[in-house]
Every structure is written in structure tokens, then in C-alpha cells.
CSV table of C-alpha atoms in Angstrom, one decimal:
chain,number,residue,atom,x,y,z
A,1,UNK,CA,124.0,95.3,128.8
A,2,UNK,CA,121.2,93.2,127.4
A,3,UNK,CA,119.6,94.2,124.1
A,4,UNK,CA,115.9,93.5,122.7
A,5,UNK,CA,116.0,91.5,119.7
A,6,UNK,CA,113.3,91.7,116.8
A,7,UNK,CA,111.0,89.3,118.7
A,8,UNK,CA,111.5,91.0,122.0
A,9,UNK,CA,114.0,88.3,123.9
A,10,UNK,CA,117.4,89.4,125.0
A,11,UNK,CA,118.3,85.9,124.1
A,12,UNK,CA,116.6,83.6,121.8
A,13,UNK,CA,117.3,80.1,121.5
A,14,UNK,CA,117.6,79.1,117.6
A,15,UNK,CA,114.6,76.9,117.7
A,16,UNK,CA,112.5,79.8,119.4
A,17,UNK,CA,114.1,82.2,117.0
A,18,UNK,CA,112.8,79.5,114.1
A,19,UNK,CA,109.6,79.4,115.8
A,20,UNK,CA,108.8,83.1,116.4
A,21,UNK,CA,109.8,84.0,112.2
A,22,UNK,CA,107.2,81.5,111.2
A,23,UNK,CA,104.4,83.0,113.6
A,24,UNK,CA,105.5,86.6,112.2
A,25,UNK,CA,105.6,84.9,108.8
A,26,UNK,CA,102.1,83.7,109.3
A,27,UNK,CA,100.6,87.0,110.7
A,28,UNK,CA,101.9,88.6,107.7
A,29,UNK,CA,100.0,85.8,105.0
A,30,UNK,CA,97.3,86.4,107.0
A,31,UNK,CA,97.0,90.5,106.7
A,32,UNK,CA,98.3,90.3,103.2
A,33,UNK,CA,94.7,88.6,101.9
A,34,UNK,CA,92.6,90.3,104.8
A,35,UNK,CA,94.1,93.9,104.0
A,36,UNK,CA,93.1,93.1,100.2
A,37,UNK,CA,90.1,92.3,100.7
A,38,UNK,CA,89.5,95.3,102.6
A,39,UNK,CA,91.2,97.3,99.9
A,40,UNK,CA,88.3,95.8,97.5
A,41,UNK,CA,85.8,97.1,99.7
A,42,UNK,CA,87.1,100.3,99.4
A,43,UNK,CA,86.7,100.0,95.8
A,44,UNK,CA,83.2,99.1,95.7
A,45,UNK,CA,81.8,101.1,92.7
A,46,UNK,CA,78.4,103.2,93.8
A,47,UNK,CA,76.1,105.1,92.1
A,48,UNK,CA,74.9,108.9,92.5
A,49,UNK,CA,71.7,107.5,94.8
A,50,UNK,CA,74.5,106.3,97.6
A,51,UNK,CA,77.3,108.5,97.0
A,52,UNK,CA,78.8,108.7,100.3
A,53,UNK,CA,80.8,112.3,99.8
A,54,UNK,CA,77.1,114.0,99.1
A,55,UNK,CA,75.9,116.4,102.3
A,56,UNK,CA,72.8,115.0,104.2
A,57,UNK,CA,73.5,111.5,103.3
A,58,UNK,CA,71.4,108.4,104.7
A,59,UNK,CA,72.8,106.0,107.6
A,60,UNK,CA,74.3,103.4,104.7
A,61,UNK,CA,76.0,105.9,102.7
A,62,UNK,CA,77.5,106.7,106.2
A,63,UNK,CA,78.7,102.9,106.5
A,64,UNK,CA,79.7,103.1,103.2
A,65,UNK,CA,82.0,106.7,104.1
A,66,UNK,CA,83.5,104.2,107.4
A,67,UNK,CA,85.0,101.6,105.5
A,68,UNK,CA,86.1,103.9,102.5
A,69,UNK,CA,87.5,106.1,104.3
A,70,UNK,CA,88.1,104.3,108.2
A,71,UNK,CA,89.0,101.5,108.6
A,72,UNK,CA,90.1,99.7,105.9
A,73,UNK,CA,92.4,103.1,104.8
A,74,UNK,CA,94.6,101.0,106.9
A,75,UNK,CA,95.4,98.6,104.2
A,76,UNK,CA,98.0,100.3,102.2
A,77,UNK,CA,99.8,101.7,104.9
A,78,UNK,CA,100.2,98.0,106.5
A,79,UNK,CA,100.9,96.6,103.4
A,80,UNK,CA,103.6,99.2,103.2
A,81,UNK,CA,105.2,98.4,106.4
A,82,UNK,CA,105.3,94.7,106.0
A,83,UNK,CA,106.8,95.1,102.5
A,84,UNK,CA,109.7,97.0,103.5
A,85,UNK,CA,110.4,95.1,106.8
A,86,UNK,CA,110.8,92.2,104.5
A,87,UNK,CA,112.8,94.3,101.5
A,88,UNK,CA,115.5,95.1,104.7
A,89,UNK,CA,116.0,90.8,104.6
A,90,UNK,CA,117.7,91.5,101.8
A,91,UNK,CA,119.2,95.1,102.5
A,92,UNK,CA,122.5,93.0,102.4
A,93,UNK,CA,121.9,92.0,98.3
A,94,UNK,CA,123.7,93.6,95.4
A,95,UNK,CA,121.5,96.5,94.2
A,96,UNK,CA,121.5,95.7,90.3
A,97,UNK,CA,120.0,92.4,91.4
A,98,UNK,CA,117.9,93.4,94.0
A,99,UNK,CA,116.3,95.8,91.3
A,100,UNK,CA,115.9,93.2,88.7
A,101,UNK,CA,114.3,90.9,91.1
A,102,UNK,CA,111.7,93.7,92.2
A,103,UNK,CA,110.8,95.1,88.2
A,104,UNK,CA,110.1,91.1,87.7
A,105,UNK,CA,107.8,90.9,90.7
A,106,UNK,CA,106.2,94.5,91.1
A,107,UNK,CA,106.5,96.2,87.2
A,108,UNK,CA,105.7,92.6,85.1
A,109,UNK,CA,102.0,92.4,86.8
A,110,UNK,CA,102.0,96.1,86.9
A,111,UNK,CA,102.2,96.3,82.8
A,112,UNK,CA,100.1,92.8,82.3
A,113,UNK,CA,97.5,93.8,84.5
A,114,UNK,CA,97.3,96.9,83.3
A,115,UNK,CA,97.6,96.8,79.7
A,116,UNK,CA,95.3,94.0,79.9
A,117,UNK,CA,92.5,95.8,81.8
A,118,UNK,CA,93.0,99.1,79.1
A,119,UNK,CA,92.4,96.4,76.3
A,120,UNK,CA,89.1,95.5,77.8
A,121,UNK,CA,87.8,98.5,78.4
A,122,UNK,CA,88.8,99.9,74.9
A,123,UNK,CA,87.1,96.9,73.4
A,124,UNK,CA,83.9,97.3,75.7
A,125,UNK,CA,83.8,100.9,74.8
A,126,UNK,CA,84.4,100.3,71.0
A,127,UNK,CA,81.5,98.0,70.7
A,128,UNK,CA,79.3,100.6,72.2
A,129,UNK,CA,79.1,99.0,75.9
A,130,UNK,CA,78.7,101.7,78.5
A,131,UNK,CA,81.5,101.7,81.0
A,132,UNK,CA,82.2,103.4,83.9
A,133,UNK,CA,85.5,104.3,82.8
A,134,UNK,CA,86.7,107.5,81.1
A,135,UNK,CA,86.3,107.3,77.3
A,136,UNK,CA,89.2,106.3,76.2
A,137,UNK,CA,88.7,108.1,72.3
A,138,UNK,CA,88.1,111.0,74.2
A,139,UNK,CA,91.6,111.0,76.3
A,140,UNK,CA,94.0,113.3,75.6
A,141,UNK,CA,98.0,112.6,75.4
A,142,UNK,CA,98.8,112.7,79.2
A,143,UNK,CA,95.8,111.2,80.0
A,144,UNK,CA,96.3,108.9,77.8
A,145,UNK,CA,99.6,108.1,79.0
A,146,UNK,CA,98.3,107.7,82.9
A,147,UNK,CA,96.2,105.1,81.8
A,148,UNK,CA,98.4,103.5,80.3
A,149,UNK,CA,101.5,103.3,82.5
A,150,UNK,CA,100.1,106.0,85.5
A,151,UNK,CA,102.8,108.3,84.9
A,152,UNK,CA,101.8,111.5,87.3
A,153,UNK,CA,98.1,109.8,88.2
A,154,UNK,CA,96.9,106.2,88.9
A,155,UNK,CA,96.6,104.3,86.0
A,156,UNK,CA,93.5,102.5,84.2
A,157,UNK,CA,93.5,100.0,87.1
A,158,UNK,CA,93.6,102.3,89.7
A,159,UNK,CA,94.3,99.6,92.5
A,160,UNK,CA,98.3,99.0,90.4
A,161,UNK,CA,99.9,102.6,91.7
A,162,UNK,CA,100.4,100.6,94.7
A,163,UNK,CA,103.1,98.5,92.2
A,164,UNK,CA,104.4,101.2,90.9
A,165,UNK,CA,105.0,103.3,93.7
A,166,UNK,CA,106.8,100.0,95.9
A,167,UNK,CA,108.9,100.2,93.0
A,168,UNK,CA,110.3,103.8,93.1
A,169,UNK,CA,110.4,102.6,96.8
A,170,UNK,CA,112.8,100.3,95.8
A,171,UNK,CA,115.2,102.6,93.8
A,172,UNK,CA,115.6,104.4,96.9
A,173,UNK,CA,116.6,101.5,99.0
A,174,UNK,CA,120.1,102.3,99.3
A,175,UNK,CA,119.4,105.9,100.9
A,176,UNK,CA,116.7,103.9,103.1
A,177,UNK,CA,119.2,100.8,104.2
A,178,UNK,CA,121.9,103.6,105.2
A,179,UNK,CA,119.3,105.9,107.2
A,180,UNK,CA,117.6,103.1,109.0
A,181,UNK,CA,121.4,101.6,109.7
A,182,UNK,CA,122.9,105.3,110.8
A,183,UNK,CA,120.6,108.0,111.0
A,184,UNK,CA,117.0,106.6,111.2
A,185,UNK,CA,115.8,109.7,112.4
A,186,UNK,CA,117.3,112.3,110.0
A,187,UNK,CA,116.3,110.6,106.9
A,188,UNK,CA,112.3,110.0,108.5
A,189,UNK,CA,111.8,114.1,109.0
A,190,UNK,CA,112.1,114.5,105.4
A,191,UNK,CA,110.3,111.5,104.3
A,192,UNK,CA,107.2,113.0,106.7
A,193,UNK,CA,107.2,116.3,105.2
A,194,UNK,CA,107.4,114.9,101.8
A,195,UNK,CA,104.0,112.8,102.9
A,196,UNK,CA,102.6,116.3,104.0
A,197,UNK,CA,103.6,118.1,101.3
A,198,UNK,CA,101.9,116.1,98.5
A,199,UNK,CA,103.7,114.2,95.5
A,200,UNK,CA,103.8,117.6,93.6
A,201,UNK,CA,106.3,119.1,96.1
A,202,UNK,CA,109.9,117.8,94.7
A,203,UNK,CA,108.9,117.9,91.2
A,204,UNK,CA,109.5,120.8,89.4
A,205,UNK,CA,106.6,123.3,87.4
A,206,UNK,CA,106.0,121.9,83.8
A,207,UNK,CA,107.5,118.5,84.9
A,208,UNK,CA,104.5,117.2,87.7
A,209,UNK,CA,101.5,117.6,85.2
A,210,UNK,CA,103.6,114.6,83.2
A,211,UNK,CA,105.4,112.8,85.2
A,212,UNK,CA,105.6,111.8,89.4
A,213,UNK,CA,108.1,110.0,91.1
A,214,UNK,CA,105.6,108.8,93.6
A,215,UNK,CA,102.1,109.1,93.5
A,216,UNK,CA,101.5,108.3,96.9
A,217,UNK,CA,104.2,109.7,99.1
A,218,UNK,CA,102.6,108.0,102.6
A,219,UNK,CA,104.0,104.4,101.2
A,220,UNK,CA,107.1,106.0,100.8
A,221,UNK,CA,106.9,106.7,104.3
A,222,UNK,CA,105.7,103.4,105.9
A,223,UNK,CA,107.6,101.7,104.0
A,224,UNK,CA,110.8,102.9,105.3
A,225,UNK,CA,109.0,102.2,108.9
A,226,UNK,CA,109.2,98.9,108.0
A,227,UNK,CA,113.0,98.7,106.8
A,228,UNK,CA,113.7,101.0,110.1
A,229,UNK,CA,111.4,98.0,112.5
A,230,UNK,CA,113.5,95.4,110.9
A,231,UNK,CA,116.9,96.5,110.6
A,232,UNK,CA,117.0,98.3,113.9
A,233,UNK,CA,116.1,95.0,115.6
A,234,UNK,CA,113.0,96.3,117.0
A,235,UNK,CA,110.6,94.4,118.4
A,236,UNK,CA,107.7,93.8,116.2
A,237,UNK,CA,105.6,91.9,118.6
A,238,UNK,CA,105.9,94.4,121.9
A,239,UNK,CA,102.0,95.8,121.6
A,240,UNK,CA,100.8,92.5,121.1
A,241,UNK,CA,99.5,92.8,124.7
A,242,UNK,CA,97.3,95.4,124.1
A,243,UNK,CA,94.3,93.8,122.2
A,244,UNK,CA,91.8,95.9,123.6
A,245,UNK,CA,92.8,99.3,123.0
A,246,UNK,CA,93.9,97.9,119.8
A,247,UNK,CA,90.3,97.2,118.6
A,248,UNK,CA,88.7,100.5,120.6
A,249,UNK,CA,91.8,102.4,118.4
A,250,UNK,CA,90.6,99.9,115.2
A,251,UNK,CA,86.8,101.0,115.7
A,252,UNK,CA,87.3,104.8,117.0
A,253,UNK,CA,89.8,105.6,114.5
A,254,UNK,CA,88.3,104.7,111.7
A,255,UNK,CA,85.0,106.8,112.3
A,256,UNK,CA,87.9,109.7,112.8
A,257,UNK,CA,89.1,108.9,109.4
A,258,UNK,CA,85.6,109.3,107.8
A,259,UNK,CA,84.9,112.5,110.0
A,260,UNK,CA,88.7,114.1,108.7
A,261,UNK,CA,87.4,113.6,105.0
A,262,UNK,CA,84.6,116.2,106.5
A,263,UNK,CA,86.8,118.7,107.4
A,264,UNK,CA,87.3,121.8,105.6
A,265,UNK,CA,91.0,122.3,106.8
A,266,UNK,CA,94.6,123.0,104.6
A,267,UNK,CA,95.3,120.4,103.0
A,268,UNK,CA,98.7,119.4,105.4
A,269,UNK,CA,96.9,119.6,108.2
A,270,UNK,CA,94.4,117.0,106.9
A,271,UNK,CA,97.5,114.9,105.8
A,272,UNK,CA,98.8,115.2,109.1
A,273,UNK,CA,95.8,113.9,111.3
A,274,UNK,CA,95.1,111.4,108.3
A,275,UNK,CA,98.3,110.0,108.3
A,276,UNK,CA,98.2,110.1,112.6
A,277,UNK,CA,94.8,107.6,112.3
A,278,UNK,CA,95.9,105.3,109.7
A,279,UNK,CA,99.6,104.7,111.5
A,280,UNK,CA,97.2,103.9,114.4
A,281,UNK,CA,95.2,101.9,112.7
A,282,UNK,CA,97.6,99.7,110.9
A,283,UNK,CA,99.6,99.5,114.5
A,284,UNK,CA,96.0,98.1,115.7
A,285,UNK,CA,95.9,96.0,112.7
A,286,UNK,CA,98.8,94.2,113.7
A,287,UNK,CA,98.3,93.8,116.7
A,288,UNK,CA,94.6,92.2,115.9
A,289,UNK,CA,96.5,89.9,113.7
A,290,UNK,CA,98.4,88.4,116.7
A,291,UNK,CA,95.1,86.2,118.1
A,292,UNK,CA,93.5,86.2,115.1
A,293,UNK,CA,96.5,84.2,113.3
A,294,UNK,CA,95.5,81.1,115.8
A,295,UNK,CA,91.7,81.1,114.9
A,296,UNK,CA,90.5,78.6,112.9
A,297,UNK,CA,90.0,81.5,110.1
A,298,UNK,CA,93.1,82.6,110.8
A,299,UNK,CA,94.9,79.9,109.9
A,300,UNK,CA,92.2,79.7,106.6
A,301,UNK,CA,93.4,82.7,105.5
A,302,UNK,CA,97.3,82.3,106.1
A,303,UNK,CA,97.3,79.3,104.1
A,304,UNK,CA,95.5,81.4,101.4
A,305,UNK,CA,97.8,84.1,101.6
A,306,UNK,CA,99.8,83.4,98.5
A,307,UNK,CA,96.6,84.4,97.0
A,308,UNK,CA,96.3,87.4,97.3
A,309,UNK,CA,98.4,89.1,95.0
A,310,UNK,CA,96.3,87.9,92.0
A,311,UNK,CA,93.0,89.5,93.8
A,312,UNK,CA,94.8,92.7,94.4
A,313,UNK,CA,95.3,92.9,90.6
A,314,UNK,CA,92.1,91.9,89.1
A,315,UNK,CA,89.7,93.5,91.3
A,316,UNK,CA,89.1,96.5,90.3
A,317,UNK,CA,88.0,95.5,86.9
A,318,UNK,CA,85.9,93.0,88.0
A,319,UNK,CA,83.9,94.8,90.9
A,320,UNK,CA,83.4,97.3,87.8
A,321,UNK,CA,82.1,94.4,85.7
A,322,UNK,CA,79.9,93.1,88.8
A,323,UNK,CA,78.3,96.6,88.9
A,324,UNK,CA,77.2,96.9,84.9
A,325,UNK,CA,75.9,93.5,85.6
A,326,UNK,CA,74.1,95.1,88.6
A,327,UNK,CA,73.6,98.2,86.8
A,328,UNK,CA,70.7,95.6,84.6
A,329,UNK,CA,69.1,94.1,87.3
A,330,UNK,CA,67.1,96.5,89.5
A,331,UNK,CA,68.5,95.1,92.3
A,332,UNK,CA,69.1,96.9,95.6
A,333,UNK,CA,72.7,98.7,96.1
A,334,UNK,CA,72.8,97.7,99.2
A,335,UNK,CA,72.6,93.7,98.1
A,336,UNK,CA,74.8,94.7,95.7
A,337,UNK,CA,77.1,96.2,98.1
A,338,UNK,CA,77.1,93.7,101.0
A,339,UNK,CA,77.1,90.5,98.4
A,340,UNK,CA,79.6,91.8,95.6
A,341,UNK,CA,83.2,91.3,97.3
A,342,UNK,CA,82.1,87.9,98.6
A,343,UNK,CA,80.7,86.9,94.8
A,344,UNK,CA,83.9,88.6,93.9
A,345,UNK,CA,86.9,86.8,95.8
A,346,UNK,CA,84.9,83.6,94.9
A,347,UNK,CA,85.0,83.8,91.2
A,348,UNK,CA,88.3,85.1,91.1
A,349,UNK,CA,89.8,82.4,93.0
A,350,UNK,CA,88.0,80.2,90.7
A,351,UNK,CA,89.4,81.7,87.7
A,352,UNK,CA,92.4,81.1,89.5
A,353,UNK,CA,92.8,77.4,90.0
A,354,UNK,CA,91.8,77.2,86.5
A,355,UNK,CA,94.7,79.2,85.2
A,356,UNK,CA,96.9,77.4,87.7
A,357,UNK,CA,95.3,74.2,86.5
A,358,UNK,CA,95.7,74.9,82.5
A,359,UNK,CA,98.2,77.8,81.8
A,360,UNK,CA,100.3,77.6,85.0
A,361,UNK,CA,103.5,79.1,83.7
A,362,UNK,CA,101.4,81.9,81.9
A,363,UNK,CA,100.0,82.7,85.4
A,364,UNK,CA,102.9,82.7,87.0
A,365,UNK,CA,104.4,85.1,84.3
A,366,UNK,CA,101.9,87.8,85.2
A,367,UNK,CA,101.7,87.1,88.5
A,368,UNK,CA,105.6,87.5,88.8
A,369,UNK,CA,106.3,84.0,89.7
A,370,UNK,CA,104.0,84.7,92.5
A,371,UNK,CA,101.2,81.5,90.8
A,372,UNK,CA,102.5,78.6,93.2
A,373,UNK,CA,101.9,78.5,97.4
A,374,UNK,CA,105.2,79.1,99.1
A,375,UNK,CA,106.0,78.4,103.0
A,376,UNK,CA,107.9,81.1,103.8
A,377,UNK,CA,105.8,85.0,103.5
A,378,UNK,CA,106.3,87.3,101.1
A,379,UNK,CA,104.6,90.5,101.6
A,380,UNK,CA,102.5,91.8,98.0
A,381,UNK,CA,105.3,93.8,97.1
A,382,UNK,CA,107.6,92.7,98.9
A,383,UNK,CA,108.0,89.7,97.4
């Protein structure tokens, strides 16, 4: 009997082994930036003019609906997959360290960021500077609280659920090591329906309206995907022949995303055909990232993937800043929307080198030791 390995062989030399980890390792810098810079086009602020969830909108505010709600809704759930296929590396480490480990990388930022971005916004909004944040003086206790540390609702910087929600994904690691090991199947139907059901659905009444064990229970269940792909030696480059449906799938699906946002159907049926496009979306993803990894941008952004963590957490804020600024200029949206996440990842990577430059072990504090390049991947949460 001959069985498939993780990279498809039945029988791997160690050198191709060796060779085939650091392609997958490189696909995975590369997605890790790309998929974050598609996340900060989803959170490109807009005004009332271009809101693209308004009936009998023009053809941008359509574009604008695509890529909200399309295309780059893929980023999460790839980003979840790749971050537990890389947790099950260490499915074999003690669980009080493993733990430990993740609050250091995934709750540290989560907290800085945070905290740091509330502080801003409570200065801005005491010295009498419109934001386009909640008032903060006008908050009550629970909301309070959710801005805070995003209790049963993202927090002030909406973009850091992601954090917290990889790590309640980590608490649960043992249940997910055993059912991707024994019973991959039994533990995924209830996963699923959890993702259908909503994050209200195991919490009981009086406790939900405070407190949410996940906020987002789809990363819950790509996530475990990921541990299931890796620990049940399943090939994770088999599709990588299929480039072209991939991008017809890429392209079609995410105009299906934007029309299921339309729909006027129960809300799990909507989860259900939601949740269908974006797993075939991020499988397309992937398997774009195969020939795009040997491109000379490619390989650009691979090298720059240890980046990318530090523009998942600062830009929210900052697109926000970028569209007061705007806000004063009279300047078309639509400059404002095609030029700010360009003018965005620039300055932030700026304001990067600096800090890496002058305060390096404060930025790698933050950051969750994440501040210096490393050769071997680490997905965002995963790390």
C-alpha cells in the first residue's frame, strides 16, 4: 500500500521533502501580506455618497460591494487555514506552553494595539476632533468594555477579533489535535453548525449580551481545516494544477459573495452559501499562490512577509486617519479610494523601519517578538 504524503509523494527523498516545506513556507509569506492587504481594502472607510449597501447604487459603489464583500472575504478564512495547519507543527507540545507561547504572540499585540488605538481616539475626541468612531463619553458599560478588550463584539480596532478569536482557537487545541488524529469527521459536523448557527448559539441568555467565546465562529472552523490538512498528511499542493478554474472560481465567486449580501434569506442559509464561496475562494487563493510565489512579485512579497503582522494591526486606525485627512480636502472618493491603501502600506512600513531602527525591542514587544525577518513562515496567528 502506498500512501500520499503532505506534499503528494508516496516517497519523498529528505532533500525534496526539505525543498517542497520551503516552497509551502514561501507560498504562505506570500498570502500572509497579500491576504492583509486585501483585508485593508475591505476596510476602506466610505462616506454616505458611496455607501455600497444603499439600493440603486452607481457602478463604483458596485466595485466597492465586490471587494468588500467578494473576493477579498477570502482573507480571513485563508489566514485561518494556514494558521492552524502550522499550530498542528506543534500539536505534539505541552499545552501550558503551547498556551503561553500563543497569549505572548496573539493577546500581547491584541491589548497594545488596542489599548493604544482607544487612547487615540479618546484623546482625538477630547480635544474636540471629529472621529468616525463611537463617542467614547457616550459608551455605556458593555460597550465600553467591547472597546476595550471586544468581549461579545469587535473591539475599538475592529481588524484585532481576528487575535482574539485565534486565541480561543487555541484553548481548544486539544479537542482539535484529538478529532483531526481520530475522528476528523465527527468533531467538523459540530464545528459547521456552530458556523451556521451564529456565535450566540452555545452561550447562554443573559450571558451573550456580555461576553462570547468566539466572535467569529467560521475561523473556528477553518482553522481546524487546517490542523485536519496537516495532521492527516493531506496533500496541500494536489489542486495546484488547476490554475484556471481557480481564477474563473477567484473572479465568479466573489461577485456571488457580493450578490449573497443581497439576498433576503434566513440567516443560516446565507451562512451556509457564504461560507460555500469563501471555502472556494480561499481553495482558489491557494492555489493562485502556487505560480505567483515564482514571480518576480512573488518572491517581493515573500521576503516581506514578516511584515505583515504589523500592517494587520495598525491599519484600521490609520485608513480612518487617512479619511479625516481626506474628509478636508475635497478630493474625489474614488482617488481616495484607489490611492489610500497604497499611501497606507507605504507609510506604515516606514514607520516601521524607523521603530525597528530606534526602539527595536519595544517593537518587537508589541509585535510579539514578531519585529525581526525570520526564514522559516509563521502564519499571523500562527506564529
Amino acid at each position: 500500500m502506498t500512501i500520499t504524503t503532505l506534499h503528494g509523494r508516496d516517497s519523498a527523498s529528505p532533500m525534496q521533502t526539505a525543498s517542497l516545506d520551503r516552497l509551502l513556507s514561501e507560498r504562505i509569506e506570500l498570502l500572509r501580506i497579500a491576504l492583509i492587504i486585501g483585508i485593508m481594502i475591505i476596510h476602506i472607510p466610505y462616506d454616505m455618497e458611496h455607501n455600497p449597501y444603499e439600493k440603486g447604487r452607481a457602478a463604483f459603489e458596485w466595485l466597492i460591494l465586490y471587494l468588500r464583500e467578494g473576493f477579498f472575504r477570502a482573507g480571513v478564512p485563508c489566514l485561518s487555514v494556514i494558521s492552524g495547519w502550522l499550530l498542528a507543527r506543534q500539536a505534539d507540545r505541552g499545552y501550558p506552553a503551547l498556551v503561553k507561547k500563543k497569549f505572548r504572540t496573539l493577546m500581547v499585540p491584541y491589548l497594545c494595539f488596542n489599548l493604544l488605538t482607544f487612547c487615540a481616539v479618546l484623546a482625538m475626541q477630547v480635544a474636540g476632533a471629529g472621529t468616525y468612531w463611537e463617542p467614547i463619553d457616550e459608551a455605556d458599560t458593555s460597550e465600553l468594555l467591547n472597546m476595550l478588550f471586544g468581549l461579545s463584539a469587535p473591539p475599538i480596532n475592529i481588524a484585532l477579533y481576528f487575535l482574539r478569536d485565534m486565541m480561543a482557537c487555541v484553548l481548544l487545541a486539544p479537542i482539535l489535535f484529538w478529532g483531526a488524529r481520530n475522528a476528523p469527521m465527527a468533531v467538523l459536523v459540530p464545528i459547521l453548525l456552530f458556523s451556521l448557527a451564529g456565535p450566540r448559539a452555545l452561550m447562554p441568555d443573559g450571558v451573550q449580551e456580555y461576553f462570547l467565546f468566539i466572535i467569529r465562529p467560521d475561523i473556528l472552523l477553518f482553522f481546524y481545516i487546517g490542523i485536519v490538512v496537516r495532521i492527516r498528511g493531506l496533500d496541500a499542493t494536489a489542486f495546484d494544477r488547476y490554475l484556471g478554474p481557480a481564477l474563473a472560481i477567484g473572479i465568479l465567486g466573489g461577485a456571488v459573495s457580493a450578490l449573497i449580501v443581497e439576498l433576503e434569506v434566513s440567516t443560516p442559509v446565507r451562512q451556509a452559501l457564504l461560507l460555500s464561496t469563501k471555502a472556494a475562494i480561499s481553495l482558489s487563493v491557494w492555489i493562485i499562490s502556487s505560480p505567483l510565489v515564482r514571480s518576480g512579485i512573488g518572491k517581493w512579497l515573500a521576503r516581506n512577509g514578516h511584515k505583515a503582522f504589523w500592517l494587520f494591526c495598525t491599519h484600521v486606525p490609520f485608513l480612518t486617519l487617512l479619511f479625516m485627512l481626506w474628509g478636508r480636502t475635497g478630493w474625489p472618493y474614488e482617488l481616495y479610494y484607489l490611492l489610500v491603501v497604497p499611501v497606507a502600506v507605504t507609510l506604515l512600513l516606514l514607520i516601521h523601519r524607523a521603530l525597528r531602527q530606534r526602539t527595536p525591542q519595544l517593537l518587537s514587544a508589541i509585535l510579539g517578538s514578531r519585529s525581526l525577518p525570520r526564514q522559516k513562515s509563521a502564519a499571523m496567528a500562527g506564529s
